[in-house]
Amino acid sequence: EVKLVESGGGLVQPGRSLRLSCAAAGFSFEDFGMHWVRQVPGKGLEWVSGITWNSGGIAYADSVKGRFVISRDNGKNSLYLQMNSLRVEDTALYYCAKDTAYVITDTFDIWGQGTMVTVSS
Amino acid sequence: QSALTQPPSASGSPGQSVTISCSGTSSDVGGDNYVSWYQQHPGKVPKVIIYEVSKRPSGVPDRFSGSKSGNTASLTVSGLQAEDEAEYYCSSYAGSNVVVFGGGTKLTVL
């Protein structure tokens, strides 16, 4: 079964850090670009970050640039998002999503169920 | 990096057609043929229904079609059915490995 399972979310104070993980199964993880997309409950989708198959291409939304770091371990079929200097406005459900190509495109064909991050004092 | 512009809502009666627009710039929507559309039902994960402007993934009904003119892309849903009621998001590749989404359009089937 093709699936993505996120973990690592939770309640964190502003200014602190959190690391999200995404475990992939059922497909050749090392052959595809991967992304993090977030959604405030009841609101729209926001692309957060993407990484190419070999980590050679990485990009971030302006809203998280300089604070978040995306990475992947193809040997462990895993994607990560290190979130530093968290802000209240980072509160959202964070989805891991698989690209349809080895590079970064805007087509995500597999999504995880998401992990909730709540930033609050 | 600015979000693409979508109307907040759209509606139509069963059997009718409805078109949702997605406006961007020459750096994203107008830049190449990377425009996708996602359908999200309440409490569910987004599902891609159109990619590369007008292509449909396997299993997506041909009632869903996409097009683009200049910096504006469009999603048309023909023969509306009750199960089409959902939130629809457009997305586009914006260059330099950046992706942008639209704000979403809530489609109501009257």
Tab-separated table of C-alpha atoms in Angstrom, chain A:
chain	number	residue	atom	x	y	z
A	1	GLU	CA	0.000	0.000	0.000
A	2	VAL	CA	1.287	3.427	-0.964
A	3	LYS	CA	1.227	5.672	2.081
A	4	LEU	CA	2.792	8.560	3.911
A	5	VAL	CA	2.604	8.800	7.688
A	6	GLU	CA	3.533	12.015	9.461
A	7	SER	CA	4.575	12.277	13.089
A	8	GLY	CA	6.145	14.731	15.496
A	9	GLY	CA	3.405	17.299	15.852
A	10	GLY	CA	2.204	18.647	19.168
A	11	LEU	CA	1.890	21.677	21.394
A	12	VAL	CA	4.946	23.912	21.576
A	13	GLN	CA	5.651	27.370	22.964
A	14	PRO	CA	6.498	30.282	20.674
A	15	GLY	CA	10.198	30.477	19.914
A	16	ARG	CA	10.767	26.759	20.470
A	17	SER	CA	11.579	24.049	17.928
A	18	LEU	CA	9.866	20.946	16.622
A	19	ARG	CA	10.872	18.269	14.137
A	20	LEU	CA	8.315	16.599	11.913
A	21	SER	CA	8.891	13.253	10.241
A	22	CYS	CA	7.170	11.550	7.338
A	23	ALA	CA	7.577	7.825	6.735
A	24	ALA	CA	6.978	6.644	3.187
A	25	ALA	CA	5.959	3.161	2.097
A	26	GLY	CA	4.782	1.367	-1.006
A	27	PHE	CA	6.738	3.320	-3.606
A	28	SER	CA	10.332	4.071	-4.567
A	29	PHE	CA	10.845	7.040	-2.235
A	30	GLU	CA	14.266	7.965	-3.627
A	31	ASP	CA	12.800	8.567	-7.078
A	32	PHE	CA	10.461	11.425	-6.193
A	33	GLY	CA	10.448	14.971	-4.972
A	34	MET	CA	8.680	15.547	-1.677
A	35	HIS	CA	6.888	18.439	-0.028
A	36	TRP	CA	5.420	19.808	3.170
A	37	VAL	CA	2.065	21.574	2.882
A	38	ARG	CA	0.172	23.059	5.806
A	39	GLN	CA	-3.428	23.963	6.443
A	40	VAL	CA	-4.925	25.935	9.272
A	41	PRO	CA	-8.162	24.103	10.176
A	42	GLY	CA	-10.971	25.629	8.160
A	43	LYS	CA	-8.558	27.575	5.949
A	44	GLY	CA	-6.680	27.019	2.700
A	45	LEU	CA	-3.600	25.076	1.696
A	46	GLU	CA	-0.165	26.657	1.990
A	47	TRP	CA	2.909	25.117	0.408
A	48	VAL	CA	5.719	25.172	2.972
A	49	SER	CA	8.746	23.505	1.412
A	50	GLY	CA	9.888	21.078	-1.252
A	51	ILE	CA	12.941	18.913	-1.895
A	52	THR	CA	14.090	17.088	-5.011
A	53	TRP	CA	14.871	13.377	-5.121
A	54	ASN	CA	18.542	13.817	-4.287
A	55	SER	CA	18.223	16.888	-2.034
A	56	GLY	CA	19.931	18.914	-4.745
A	57	GLY	CA	17.013	21.314	-5.012
A	58	ILE	CA	15.297	22.787	-1.963
A	59	ALA	CA	12.939	25.710	-1.574
A	60	TYR	CA	10.778	27.332	1.084
A	61	ALA	CA	7.796	29.594	1.317
A	62	ASP	CA	8.780	33.127	2.299
A	63	SER	CA	6.765	32.702	5.509
A	64	VAL	CA	9.150	30.009	6.824
A	65	LYS	CA	12.424	30.804	5.051
A	66	GLY	CA	15.301	31.014	7.505
A	67	ARG	CA	13.360	29.183	10.228
A	68	PHE	CA	12.438	25.803	8.738
A	69	VAL	CA	14.755	23.210	7.224
A	70	ILE	CA	13.588	20.353	5.017
A	71	SER	CA	15.644	17.199	4.605
A	72	ARG	CA	15.282	13.592	3.552
A	73	ASP	CA	16.954	10.254	4.164
A	74	ASN	CA	16.402	8.011	1.161
A	75	GLY	CA	17.912	5.065	3.008
A	76	LYS	CA	15.194	5.358	5.629
A	77	ASN	CA	12.387	6.361	3.230
A	78	SER	CA	11.817	9.425	5.366
A	79	LEU	CA	11.210	13.142	4.978
A	80	TYR	CA	11.781	15.672	7.736
A	81	LEU	CA	10.933	19.249	8.609
A	82	GLN	CA	12.943	20.970	11.317
A	83	MET	CA	10.919	23.919	12.527
A	84	ASN	CA	12.765	26.542	14.558
A	85	SER	CA	11.707	29.861	16.087
A	86	LEU	CA	8.099	28.777	15.913
A	87	ARG	CA	5.390	31.420	15.837
A	88	VAL	CA	1.715	31.328	16.713
A	89	GLU	CA	0.945	31.692	13.010
A	90	ASP	CA	2.725	28.392	12.290
A	91	THR	CA	-0.157	26.588	13.973
A	92	ALA	CA	-1.606	24.244	11.347
A	93	LEU	CA	-2.043	20.687	10.170
A	94	TYR	CA	1.162	19.740	8.355
A	95	TYR	CA	0.871	17.353	5.423
A	96	CYS	CA	3.664	15.418	3.784
A	97	ALA	CA	3.053	15.037	0.039
A	98	LYS	CA	4.721	13.121	-2.779
A	99	ASP	CA	5.531	14.819	-6.065
A	100	THR	CA	4.859	13.008	-9.309
A	101	ALA	CA	8.375	13.786	-10.564
A	102	TYR	CA	11.918	13.482	-9.282
A	103	VAL	CA	12.184	17.259	-9.353
A	104	ILE	CA	9.782	19.781	-7.821
A	105	THR	CA	6.507	20.349	-9.614
A	106	ASP	CA	3.106	21.398	-8.307
A	107	THR	CA	1.518	17.969	-8.690
A	108	PHE	CA	1.212	15.982	-5.491
A	109	ASP	CA	-0.400	12.579	-5.943
A	110	ILE	CA	0.014	11.068	-2.488
A	111	TRP	CA	-0.732	12.863	0.784
A	112	GLY	CA	-0.382	11.805	4.374
A	113	GLN	CA	-3.117	12.341	6.927
A	114	GLY	CA	-1.206	15.205	8.505
A	115	THR	CA	0.223	16.002	11.917
A	116	MET	CA	-1.091	18.923	13.939
A	117	VAL	CA	1.284	21.584	15.217
A	118	THR	CA	-0.015	24.044	17.783
A	119	VAL	CA	2.155	26.971	18.809
A	120	SER	CA	0.864	28.586	21.966
A	121	SER	CA	2.094	29.825	25.313
